mmCIF file of C-alpha atoms and ligand atoms in Angstrom:
data_model
loop_
_atom_site.group_PDB
_atom_site.id
_atom_site.type_symbol
_atom_site.label_atom_id
_atom_site.label_comp_id
_atom_site.label_asym_id
_atom_site.label_seq_id
_atom_site.Cartn_x
_atom_site.Cartn_y
_atom_site.Cartn_z
ATOM 1 C CA MET A 1 20.637 -92.172 31.607
ATOM 2 C CA LYS A 2 21.955 -90.596 28.416
ATOM 3 C CA LYS A 3 21.758 -86.812 28.371
ATOM 4 C CA PRO A 4 19.550 -85.320 25.628
ATOM 5 C CA ILE A 5 21.348 -83.759 22.662
ATOM 6 C CA TYR A 6 21.399 -79.994 23.177
ATOM 7 C CA LEU A 7 20.437 -78.025 20.060
ATOM 8 C CA ASP A 8 19.337 -74.767 21.655
ATOM 9 C CA TYR A 9 22.580 -72.782 21.650
ATOM 10 C CA ASN A 10 20.743 -69.533 20.876
ATOM 11 C CA ALA A 11 19.082 -69.847 24.292
ATOM 12 C CA THR A 12 22.420 -70.234 26.034
ATOM 13 C CA THR A 13 25.766 -71.962 25.671
ATOM 14 C CA PRO A 14 27.724 -74.054 28.154
ATOM 15 C CA ILE A 15 30.872 -72.516 29.623
ATOM 16 C CA ASP A 16 33.852 -73.364 27.444
ATOM 17 C CA PRO A 17 36.377 -75.517 29.383
ATOM 18 C CA GLU A 18 39.165 -73.014 28.579
ATOM 19 C CA VAL A 19 36.967 -70.252 29.999
ATOM 20 C CA ALA A 20 36.242 -72.253 33.149
ATOM 21 C CA THR A 21 39.975 -72.926 33.657
ATOM 22 C CA GLU A 22 40.730 -69.211 33.376
ATOM 23 C CA MET A 23 38.064 -68.383 35.970
ATOM 24 C CA ILE A 24 39.095 -70.932 38.615
ATOM 25 C CA PRO A 25 41.942 -68.927 40.243
ATOM 26 C CA TYR A 26 39.510 -66.017 40.660
ATOM 27 C CA ILE A 27 37.004 -68.336 42.335
ATOM 28 C CA GLU A 28 39.529 -70.041 44.572
ATOM 29 C CA SER A 29 42.186 -67.475 45.401
ATOM 30 C CA PHE A 30 42.010 -63.962 43.970
ATOM 31 C CA TYR A 31 39.315 -62.348 46.095
ATOM 32 C CA GLY A 32 40.673 -58.803 46.364
ATOM 33 C CA ASN A 33 38.539 -55.782 45.567
ATOM 34 C CA PRO A 34 39.797 -54.325 42.268
ATOM 35 C CA SER A 35 39.548 -50.824 43.793
ATOM 36 C CA SER A 36 41.952 -51.667 46.636
ATOM 37 C CA SER A 37 45.471 -50.356 46.240
ATOM 38 C CA TYR A 38 47.286 -53.398 47.660
ATOM 39 C CA SER A 39 48.429 -56.245 45.468
ATOM 40 C CA VAL A 40 45.439 -58.672 45.638
ATOM 41 C CA GLY A 41 43.227 -55.779 44.612
ATOM 42 C CA ARG A 42 45.569 -54.506 41.937
ATOM 43 C CA SER A 43 45.948 -57.938 40.328
ATOM 44 C CA ASN A 44 42.170 -58.186 40.002
ATOM 45 C CA LYS A 45 42.049 -54.741 38.425
ATOM 46 C CA GLU A 46 44.664 -55.946 35.950
ATOM 47 C CA ALA A 47 42.566 -59.051 35.225
ATOM 48 C CA ILE A 48 39.578 -56.835 34.387
ATOM 49 C CA GLU A 49 41.694 -54.661 32.097
ATOM 50 C CA LYS A 50 43.044 -57.760 30.341
ATOM 51 C CA ALA A 51 39.448 -58.943 29.801
ATOM 52 C CA ARG A 52 38.486 -55.520 28.469
ATOM 53 C CA ALA A 53 41.256 -55.749 25.865
ATOM 54 C CA GLN A 54 40.178 -59.295 24.932
ATOM 55 C CA VAL A 55 36.561 -58.188 24.370
ATOM 56 C CA ALA A 56 37.732 -55.135 22.418
ATOM 57 C CA GLY A 57 39.877 -57.378 20.206
ATOM 58 C CA LEU A 58 36.875 -59.412 19.101
ATOM 59 C CA ILE A 59 34.834 -56.407 17.980
ATOM 60 C CA ASN A 60 37.756 -54.218 16.867
ATOM 61 C CA CYS A 61 37.456 -51.262 19.236
ATOM 62 C CA GLN A 62 39.598 -49.588 21.885
ATOM 63 C CA PRO A 63 39.566 -51.308 25.308
ATOM 64 C CA GLU A 64 38.351 -48.101 26.975
ATOM 65 C CA GLU A 65 35.216 -48.281 24.816
ATOM 66 C CA ILE A 66 34.093 -51.518 26.558
ATOM 67 C CA TYR A 67 31.888 -51.327 29.682
ATOM 68 C CA PHE A 68 31.114 -54.506 31.601
ATOM 69 C CA THR A 69 27.503 -55.114 32.640
ATOM 70 C CA SER A 70 25.563 -58.051 34.082
ATOM 71 C CA CYS A 71 23.850 -59.167 30.860
ATOM 72 C CA ALA A 72 22.614 -58.133 27.433
ATOM 73 C CA THR A 73 19.400 -56.792 28.914
ATOM 74 C CA GLU A 74 21.382 -54.384 31.075
ATOM 75 C CA SER A 75 23.581 -53.363 28.142
ATOM 76 C CA ASN A 76 20.502 -52.626 26.013
ATOM 77 C CA ASN A 77 18.941 -50.609 28.842
ATOM 78 C CA LEU A 78 22.105 -48.591 29.337
ATOM 79 C CA ALA A 79 22.467 -47.964 25.606
ATOM 80 C CA ILE A 80 18.888 -46.992 24.817
ATOM 81 C CA LYS A 81 17.857 -45.174 28.004
ATOM 82 C CA GLY A 82 21.331 -43.692 28.315
ATOM 83 C CA ILE A 83 21.066 -42.086 24.864
ATOM 84 C CA ALA A 84 17.430 -41.114 25.456
ATOM 85 C CA TRP A 85 18.122 -39.359 28.759
ATOM 86 C CA ALA A 86 21.246 -37.674 27.378
ATOM 87 C CA ASN A 87 19.106 -36.041 24.647
ATOM 88 C CA SER A 88 15.669 -35.794 26.219
ATOM 89 C CA LYS A 89 15.618 -32.034 26.590
ATOM 90 C CA LYS A 90 15.603 -31.450 22.836
ATOM 91 C CA GLU A 91 14.747 -34.513 20.835
ATOM 92 C CA ARG A 92 12.641 -37.543 21.562
ATOM 93 C CA HIS A 93 12.342 -39.833 18.529
ATOM 94 C CA ILE A 94 13.789 -43.356 18.377
ATOM 95 C CA ILE A 95 13.780 -45.830 15.480
ATOM 96 C CA THR A 96 13.777 -49.567 16.086
ATOM 97 C CA SER A 97 12.444 -52.684 14.319
ATOM 98 C CA GLU A 98 9.450 -54.949 14.804
ATOM 99 C CA ILE A 99 11.592 -57.991 15.537
ATOM 100 C CA GLU A 100 13.762 -56.891 18.454
ATOM 101 C CA HIS A 101 14.178 -58.937 21.635
ATOM 102 C CA PRO A 102 12.049 -57.777 24.592
ATOM 103 C CA ALA A 103 15.295 -56.401 26.076
ATOM 104 C CA VAL A 104 14.920 -53.667 23.422
ATOM 105 C CA THR A 105 11.176 -53.450 22.818
ATOM 106 C CA GLU A 106 10.303 -53.222 26.509
ATOM 107 C CA VAL A 107 12.848 -50.420 26.934
ATOM 108 C CA CYS A 108 11.272 -48.597 23.997
ATOM 109 C CA LYS A 109 7.789 -49.105 25.475
ATOM 110 C CA TYR A 110 9.001 -47.697 28.788
ATOM 111 C CA LEU A 111 10.466 -44.668 27.028
ATOM 112 C CA SER A 112 7.265 -44.110 25.057
ATOM 113 C CA SER A 113 5.423 -43.896 28.382
ATOM 114 C CA HIS A 114 7.873 -41.095 29.244
ATOM 115 C CA GLY A 115 7.160 -38.967 26.193
ATOM 116 C CA PHE A 116 9.485 -40.500 23.596
ATOM 117 C CA GLU A 117 8.126 -41.426 20.182
ATOM 118 C CA ILE A 118 9.128 -44.784 18.766
ATOM 119 C CA THR A 119 8.964 -45.844 15.118
ATOM 120 C CA TYR A 120 8.932 -49.611 14.577
ATOM 121 C CA ILE A 121 10.325 -50.558 11.162
ATOM 122 C CA PRO A 122 8.610 -53.594 9.607
ATOM 123 C CA VAL A 123 10.481 -56.559 8.141
ATOM 124 C CA ASP A 124 10.054 -58.608 4.980
ATOM 125 C CA GLU A 125 8.889 -62.243 4.855
ATOM 126 C CA TYR A 126 12.357 -63.399 5.933
ATOM 127 C CA GLY A 127 12.627 -60.987 8.846
ATOM 128 C CA ARG A 128 14.896 -58.424 7.201
ATOM 129 C CA VAL A 129 14.667 -54.669 7.668
ATOM 130 C CA ASP A 130 14.931 -52.551 4.504
ATOM 131 C CA PRO A 131 17.512 -49.769 5.105
ATOM 132 C CA LYS A 132 15.377 -47.447 2.937
ATOM 133 C CA ASP A 133 12.562 -47.761 5.477
ATOM 134 C CA VAL A 134 14.986 -46.709 8.188
ATOM 135 C CA GLU A 135 16.097 -43.720 6.111
ATOM 136 C CA ASN A 136 12.500 -42.693 5.440
ATOM 137 C CA ALA A 137 11.657 -42.871 9.153
ATOM 138 C CA ILE A 138 14.353 -40.366 10.142
ATOM 139 C CA ARG A 139 13.017 -37.055 11.485
ATOM 140 C CA PRO A 140 14.807 -33.907 12.593
ATOM 141 C CA ASP A 141 14.300 -35.034 16.215
ATOM 142 C CA THR A 142 15.580 -38.628 15.787
ATOM 143 C CA ILE A 143 18.223 -39.331 18.426
ATOM 144 C CA LEU A 144 18.763 -43.062 18.116
ATOM 145 C CA ILE A 145 18.446 -46.006 15.754
ATOM 146 C CA THR A 146 18.497 -49.368 17.532
ATOM 147 C CA ILE A 147 18.312 -52.423 15.292
ATOM 148 C CA MET A 148 19.589 -55.860 16.221
ATOM 149 C CA HIS A 149 22.458 -57.489 14.325
ATOM 150 C CA ALA A 150 20.921 -60.955 14.086
ATOM 151 C CA ASN A 151 17.604 -62.252 15.294
ATOM 152 C CA ASN A 152 17.547 -64.770 18.121
ATOM 153 C CA GLU A 153 14.507 -66.723 16.896
ATOM 154 C CA VAL A 154 15.022 -66.984 13.160
ATOM 155 C CA GLY A 155 18.681 -66.008 12.742
ATOM 156 C CA THR A 156 18.138 -63.369 10.056
ATOM 157 C CA ILE A 157 21.057 -60.942 9.773
ATOM 158 C CA GLN A 158 20.194 -57.274 9.374
ATOM 159 C CA PRO A 159 21.919 -54.934 6.873
ATOM 160 C CA ILE A 160 23.770 -53.201 9.696
ATOM 161 C CA GLN A 161 26.497 -51.702 7.539
ATOM 162 C CA GLU A 162 23.955 -49.956 5.307
ATOM 163 C CA ILE A 163 21.927 -48.730 8.269
ATOM 164 C CA GLY A 164 25.162 -47.567 9.917
ATOM 165 C CA ALA A 165 26.011 -45.481 6.849
ATOM 166 C CA ILE A 166 22.551 -43.904 6.908
ATOM 167 C CA ALA A 167 22.868 -43.149 10.635
ATOM 168 C CA ARG A 168 26.245 -41.528 10.084
ATOM 169 C CA GLN A 169 25.060 -39.403 7.132
ATOM 170 C CA ASN A 170 22.247 -38.117 9.321
ATOM 171 C CA ASN A 171 24.370 -37.724 12.446
ATOM 172 C CA ILE A 172 22.222 -40.118 14.476
ATOM 173 C CA VAL A 173 23.568 -42.474 17.138
ATOM 174 C CA PHE A 174 23.286 -46.152 16.118
ATOM 175 C CA HIS A 175 23.018 -49.069 18.558
ATOM 176 C CA THR A 176 22.887 -52.736 17.692
ATOM 177 C CA ASP A 177 22.038 -55.675 19.928
ATOM 178 C CA ALA A 178 24.673 -58.185 18.852
ATOM 179 C CA SER A 179 23.867 -60.758 21.557
ATOM 180 C CA GLN A 180 23.337 -63.478 18.968
ATOM 181 C CA SER A 181 25.965 -62.525 16.413
ATOM 182 C CA VAL A 182 29.168 -62.041 18.419
ATOM 183 C CA GLY A 183 31.380 -65.067 17.820
ATOM 184 C CA LYS A 184 29.143 -66.395 15.034
ATOM 185 C CA ILE A 185 29.602 -63.776 12.311
ATOM 186 C CA GLU A 186 31.951 -60.811 11.945
ATOM 187 C CA THR A 187 31.219 -58.012 14.427
ATOM 188 C CA ASP A 188 33.678 -55.245 13.597
ATOM 189 C CA VAL A 189 32.225 -52.017 14.999
ATOM 190 C CA ASP A 190 33.973 -49.833 12.434
ATOM 191 C CA LYS A 191 32.845 -51.860 9.429
ATOM 192 C CA MET A 192 29.329 -51.995 10.886
ATOM 193 C CA GLY A 193 29.307 -48.249 11.578
ATOM 194 C CA VAL A 194 27.768 -48.623 15.038
ATOM 195 C CA ASP A 195 28.213 -46.360 18.062
ATOM 196 C CA LEU A 196 26.961 -48.838 20.640
ATOM 197 C CA LEU A 197 26.937 -52.638 20.567
ATOM 198 C CA THR A 198 25.540 -55.130 23.072
ATOM 199 C CA ILE A 199 27.358 -58.353 23.996
ATOM 200 C CA ALA A 200 25.873 -61.263 26.005
ATOM 201 C CA GLY A 201 28.404 -63.503 27.758
ATOM 202 C CA HIS A 202 26.309 -66.641 27.965
ATOM 203 C CA LYS A 203 25.657 -66.756 24.231
ATOM 204 C CA LEU A 204 29.378 -67.101 23.523
ATOM 205 C CA TYR A 205 30.510 -69.728 26.016
ATOM 206 C CA ALA A 206 31.115 -67.363 28.963
ATOM 207 C CA PRO A 207 29.003 -67.676 32.115
ATOM 208 C CA LYS A 208 25.543 -66.240 32.640
ATOM 209 C CA GLY A 209 25.497 -62.955 34.553
ATOM 210 C CA ILE A 210 28.042 -61.033 32.476
ATOM 211 C CA GLY A 211 27.634 -58.795 29.457
ATOM 212 C CA ALA A 212 29.280 -55.777 27.915
ATOM 213 C CA LEU A 213 28.373 -52.624 26.092
ATOM 214 C CA TYR A 214 30.618 -51.015 23.505
ATOM 215 C CA ILE A 215 30.288 -47.236 23.555
ATOM 216 C CA ARG A 216 32.212 -45.408 20.822
ATOM 217 C CA ASN A 217 34.473 -42.714 22.289
ATOM 218 C CA GLY A 218 32.664 -39.390 22.266
ATOM 219 C CA THR A 219 29.111 -40.827 22.439
ATOM 220 C CA ARG A 220 27.124 -39.149 25.212
ATOM 221 C CA VAL A 221 25.316 -41.747 27.347
ATOM 222 C CA GLU A 222 23.589 -40.737 30.581
ATOM 223 C CA ASN A 223 24.458 -42.905 33.587
ATOM 224 C CA LEU A 224 21.530 -44.999 34.789
ATOM 225 C CA MET A 225 23.067 -46.126 38.074
ATOM 226 C CA HIS A 226 24.940 -44.028 40.587
ATOM 227 C CA GLY A 227 27.487 -45.214 43.084
ATOM 228 C CA GLY A 228 31.177 -45.895 43.455
ATOM 229 C CA GLY A 229 32.266 -44.888 39.979
ATOM 230 C CA GLN A 230 33.405 -48.261 38.618
ATOM 231 C CA GLU A 231 33.325 -48.641 34.817
ATOM 232 C CA LYS A 232 33.816 -44.853 34.594
ATOM 233 C CA GLY A 233 30.490 -44.391 36.378
ATOM 234 C CA LYS A 234 28.555 -46.235 33.670
ATOM 235 C CA ARG A 235 28.220 -49.366 35.802
ATOM 236 C CA PRO A 236 29.073 -48.579 39.409
ATOM 237 C CA GLY A 237 29.296 -51.406 41.940
ATOM 238 C CA THR A 238 32.183 -53.726 42.806
ATOM 239 C CA GLU A 239 33.115 -55.617 39.673
ATOM 240 C CA ASN A 240 32.208 -59.247 38.994
ATOM 241 C CA VAL A 241 35.851 -60.194 38.471
ATOM 242 C CA ILE A 242 35.266 -63.949 38.023
ATOM 243 C CA HIS A 243 32.728 -63.561 35.244
ATOM 244 C CA THR A 244 34.553 -60.661 33.643
ATOM 245 C CA VAL A 245 37.665 -62.837 33.343
ATOM 246 C CA GLY A 246 35.409 -65.517 31.817
ATOM 247 C CA LEU A 247 33.954 -63.150 29.231
ATOM 248 C CA GLY A 248 37.428 -61.920 28.289
ATOM 249 C CA LYS A 249 38.687 -65.463 27.736
ATOM 250 C CA ALA A 250 35.526 -66.410 25.816
ATOM 251 C CA CYS A 251 36.135 -63.496 23.440
ATOM 252 C CA GLU A 252 39.783 -64.431 22.978
ATOM 253 C CA VAL A 253 38.800 -68.033 22.181
ATOM 254 C CA ALA A 254 35.964 -66.886 19.882
ATOM 255 C CA MET A 255 38.405 -64.714 17.941
ATOM 256 C CA ARG A 256 41.097 -67.404 17.738
ATOM 257 C CA ASP A 257 38.694 -70.152 16.595
ATOM 258 C CA PHE A 258 36.295 -67.954 14.632
ATOM 259 C CA LYS A 259 36.588 -69.558 11.177
ATOM 260 C CA GLU A 260 36.612 -73.122 12.487
ATOM 261 C CA ASN A 261 33.623 -72.536 14.787
ATOM 262 C CA GLN A 262 31.652 -70.811 12.076
ATOM 263 C CA GLN A 263 32.293 -73.643 9.629
ATOM 264 C CA ASN A 264 31.358 -76.277 12.189
ATOM 265 C CA MET A 265 28.137 -74.581 13.265
ATOM 266 C CA LYS A 266 27.116 -74.152 9.632
ATOM 267 C CA ALA A 267 28.087 -77.693 8.614
ATOM 268 C CA SER A 268 26.000 -79.061 11.516
ATOM 269 C CA ARG A 269 23.022 -76.865 10.668
ATOM 270 C CA ASP A 270 23.183 -77.769 6.969
ATOM 271 C CA ARG A 271 23.588 -81.491 7.700
ATOM 272 C CA LEU A 272 20.527 -81.313 9.925
ATOM 273 C CA LEU A 273 18.438 -79.583 7.282
ATOM 274 C CA ASN A 274 19.577 -81.949 4.518
ATOM 275 C CA GLY A 275 18.755 -84.949 6.709
ATOM 276 C CA LEU A 276 15.292 -83.613 7.459
ATOM 277 C CA VAL A 277 14.504 -82.675 3.859
ATOM 278 C CA SER A 278 15.781 -85.974 2.476
ATOM 279 C CA GLN A 279 13.357 -87.903 4.707
ATOM 280 C CA LEU A 280 10.418 -85.551 5.094
ATOM 281 C CA GLY A 281 10.508 -83.738 1.730
ATOM 282 C CA ASN A 282 8.213 -80.769 1.432
ATOM 283 C CA GLN A 283 6.738 -81.274 4.874
ATOM 284 C CA VAL A 284 9.783 -79.190 5.911
ATOM 285 C CA HIS A 285 9.379 -75.433 5.510
ATOM 286 C CA VAL A 286 12.355 -73.137 6.217
ATOM 287 C CA ASN A 287 11.169 -69.705 7.390
ATOM 288 C CA VAL A 288 14.214 -67.652 6.397
ATOM 289 C CA ASN A 289 16.688 -67.080 3.617
ATOM 290 C CA LEU A 290 19.639 -69.191 4.759
ATOM 291 C CA GLU A 291 22.030 -67.084 2.661
ATOM 292 C CA ASN A 292 21.385 -64.244 5.098
ATOM 293 C CA CYS A 293 21.174 -66.132 8.365
ATOM 294 C CA LEU A 294 23.341 -66.961 11.375
ATOM 295 C CA PRO A 295 25.390 -70.065 10.511
ATOM 296 C CA ASN A 296 23.999 -72.062 13.446
ATOM 297 C CA THR A 297 20.281 -71.271 13.316
ATOM 298 C CA LEU A 298 17.425 -73.108 11.653
ATOM 299 C CA SER A 299 13.881 -71.791 11.966
ATOM 300 C CA VAL A 300 11.782 -74.530 10.474
ATOM 301 C CA ALA A 301 8.130 -75.595 10.423
ATOM 302 C CA PHE A 302 6.986 -79.184 9.986
ATOM 303 C CA GLU A 303 3.655 -79.071 8.251
ATOM 304 C CA LYS A 304 0.760 -80.528 10.242
ATOM 305 C CA VAL A 305 2.810 -80.858 13.445
ATOM 306 C CA SER A 306 2.355 -78.651 16.505
ATOM 307 C CA ALA A 307 5.744 -77.230 17.494
ATOM 308 C CA HIS A 308 4.878 -77.594 21.158
ATOM 309 C CA SER A 309 3.909 -81.214 20.855
ATOM 310 C CA LEU A 310 7.069 -81.892 18.873
ATOM 311 C CA ALA A 311 9.473 -80.117 21.259
ATOM 312 C CA SER A 312 7.987 -81.770 24.318
ATOM 313 C CA PHE A 313 7.689 -85.203 22.633
ATOM 314 C CA ILE A 314 11.421 -85.307 21.842
ATOM 315 C CA SER A 315 12.670 -83.477 24.953
ATOM 316 C CA GLY A 316 14.075 -86.644 26.521
ATOM 317 C CA GLU A 317 16.367 -87.048 23.506
ATOM 318 C CA VAL A 318 16.818 -83.693 21.768
ATOM 319 C CA LEU A 319 16.397 -80.156 23.134
ATOM 320 C CA ILE A 320 15.030 -77.465 20.815
ATOM 321 C CA SER A 321 12.720 -74.459 21.266
ATOM 322 C CA THR A 322 9.511 -73.236 19.658
ATOM 323 C CA GLY A 323 8.365 -70.049 17.944
ATOM 324 C CA SER A 324 5.184 -69.829 19.925
ATOM 325 C CA ALA A 325 4.036 -69.938 23.522
ATOM 326 C CA CYS A 326 1.351 -72.251 24.794
ATOM 327 C CA HIS A 327 -0.648 -71.232 27.871
ATOM 328 C CA SER A 328 -3.768 -73.041 29.046
ATOM 329 C CA GLY A 329 -4.189 -74.719 25.685
ATOM 330 C CA GLU A 330 -3.966 -71.442 23.748
ATOM 331 C CA THR A 331 -1.156 -70.883 21.287
ATOM 332 C CA THR A 332 0.358 -67.400 20.958
ATOM 333 C CA ILE A 333 2.622 -66.773 18.018
ATOM 334 C CA SER A 334 5.911 -64.953 18.657
ATOM 335 C CA SER A 335 6.011 -61.313 17.646
ATOM 336 C CA VAL A 336 8.935 -62.064 15.329
ATOM 337 C CA LEU A 337 6.987 -64.643 13.284
ATOM 338 C CA GLN A 338 3.983 -62.290 13.287
ATOM 339 C CA ALA A 339 6.124 -59.429 11.977
ATOM 340 C CA MET A 340 7.320 -61.748 9.193
ATOM 341 C CA ASN A 341 3.665 -62.323 8.261
ATOM 342 C CA ILE A 342 3.997 -66.058 8.683
ATOM 343 C CA ASP A 343 0.549 -67.642 8.706
ATOM 344 C CA PHE A 344 -0.749 -68.975 12.016
ATOM 345 C CA ARG A 345 -0.474 -72.673 11.124
ATOM 346 C CA THR A 346 3.133 -72.390 9.968
ATOM 347 C CA ALA A 347 4.089 -70.265 12.980
ATOM 348 C CA ALA A 348 2.445 -72.731 15.380
ATOM 349 C CA ALA A 349 4.494 -75.463 13.694
ATOM 350 C CA THR A 350 7.784 -73.560 13.884
ATOM 351 C CA VAL A 351 10.725 -74.725 15.947
ATOM 352 C CA ARG A 352 14.152 -73.175 16.394
ATOM 353 C CA ILE A 353 17.102 -75.516 16.213
ATOM 354 C CA SER A 354 20.489 -73.966 16.935
ATOM 355 C CA THR A 355 23.839 -75.736 16.761
ATOM 356 C CA GLY A 356 26.989 -75.057 18.771
ATOM 357 C CA LYS A 357 30.667 -74.832 18.007
ATOM 358 C CA HIS A 358 31.252 -78.346 19.388
ATOM 359 C CA THR A 359 28.193 -80.026 17.877
ATOM 360 C CA ILE A 360 29.276 -83.242 16.163
ATOM 361 C CA LYS A 361 27.911 -85.224 13.195
ATOM 362 C CA GLU A 362 26.731 -88.091 15.398
ATOM 363 C CA GLU A 363 24.568 -85.692 17.427
ATOM 364 C CA ILE A 364 23.053 -84.262 14.259
ATOM 365 C CA ASP A 365 22.353 -87.684 12.765
ATOM 366 C CA PHE A 366 20.694 -88.795 15.990
ATOM 367 C CA ALA A 367 18.644 -85.569 16.132
ATOM 368 C CA VAL A 368 17.496 -86.106 12.527
ATOM 369 C CA GLU A 369 16.368 -89.636 13.345
ATOM 370 C CA VAL A 370 14.488 -88.487 16.463
ATOM 371 C CA LEU A 371 12.878 -85.531 14.678
ATOM 372 C CA VAL A 372 11.822 -87.551 11.635
ATOM 373 C CA ASN A 373 10.231 -90.285 13.756
ATOM 374 C CA ALA A 374 8.442 -87.746 15.929
ATOM 375 C CA VAL A 375 7.171 -85.729 12.941
ATOM 376 C CA LYS A 376 5.816 -88.909 11.319
ATOM 377 C CA LYS A 377 4.118 -89.927 14.554
ATOM 378 C CA LEU A 378 2.657 -86.484 15.303
ATOM 379 C CA SER A 379 1.512 -85.505 11.790
ATOM 380 C CA ILE A 380 -2.247 -84.937 11.810
HETATM 381 N N1 PLP B 1 19.042 -59.758 23.000
HETATM 382 C C1 PLP B 1 18.976 -60.871 22.267
HETATM 383 C C2 PLP B 1 19.028 -60.779 20.778
HETATM 384 C C3 PLP B 1 18.870 -62.113 22.888
HETATM 385 O O1 PLP B 1 18.810 -63.225 22.150
HETATM 386 C C4 PLP B 1 18.826 -62.156 24.299
HETATM 387 C C5 PLP B 1 18.656 -63.458 24.993
HETATM 388 O O2 PLP B 1 18.043 -64.378 24.477
HETATM 389 C C6 PLP B 1 18.892 -60.961 25.013
HETATM 390 C C7 PLP B 1 19.012 -59.776 24.328
HETATM 391 C C8 PLP B 1 18.828 -60.937 26.509
HETATM 392 O O3 PLP B 1 19.921 -61.580 27.069
HETATM 393 P P1 PLP B 1 20.046 -61.717 28.655
HETATM 394 O O4 PLP B 1 18.836 -62.464 29.105
HETATM 395 O O5 PLP B 1 21.312 -62.456 28.848
HETATM 396 O O6 PLP B 1 20.069 -60.361 29.214
#
């Protein structure tokens, strides 16, 4: 049976073959504990330090500013709670946005149940935060601004550089969840003006189960876990050498092939949209401003078609995701689409299609054909 065409790269990516090749010796042979002083341990320590430098290269920081974690969720927890607990005696106000991933919003909710005050900045119709709103929300007791770089559902890119400048002027620590942007658009921590930045391995062709947090030198982050002191105490526990090596290689490859990958993802996304519009006309509604969007992401509603019916109808041939959840016949609209003030019917008709660096024209043309036929069949 032919495998369905995968167009859900924002959910996760496959492991790049070059990444897999790099990991194999660490699966098959190099089992030493990186903390051991003999050679099989030392060589694994060196492999971790090489990976640290590779990750640092992609985001333009010092290797010692990279801390390996298990995933983006852990990185966000360490960043946000770590800053909160490091400042909790004096100041307790945090600024975030209404369109963050649960790996940020749930952390903020947890902190609000522990006496922190959270301000949620709204977004415009395309899902963009206005930096002026961030500036106006700053209080004398604000300790952290955490606003994502690019949204996972709709792809909208936030004005991080402008928010970074505001954070700096006001001497406030600035974290960004860059899980979706690393490898797709430029993520230079100095240009962005961020103090902490979250990386998710499995969104950039490394395995699942590895992430990283950039912490600018001099930023005070309380440790959340306590143990053997690995990762300078920020992430104690024997290191996941295999996956760390994978993340390092994935970052090296992402940096080397950046322009080519970006162009390919965008060309695929644009070809898909053009194909859909040319056959379905104004039944196609794009939810975002594509000028300010991840190059691989298309958040699109097909008028009069339920997104759930569409995604499940085509799932044998093309894999995409929806902007709503359907439980026991009831449709719940995602908080991101709600924050963008998208009306219920459009939101319930919204799907997310995300292309990958190796997506080819033939896959896109097939996906267009499948989508167009399904939309025509399912239109009510
Ligand atoms: N942040 C963003 C923006 C994401 O898109 C995701 C995953 O979809 C996460 C955080 C959480 O990633 P993980 O489940 O790998 O921890």
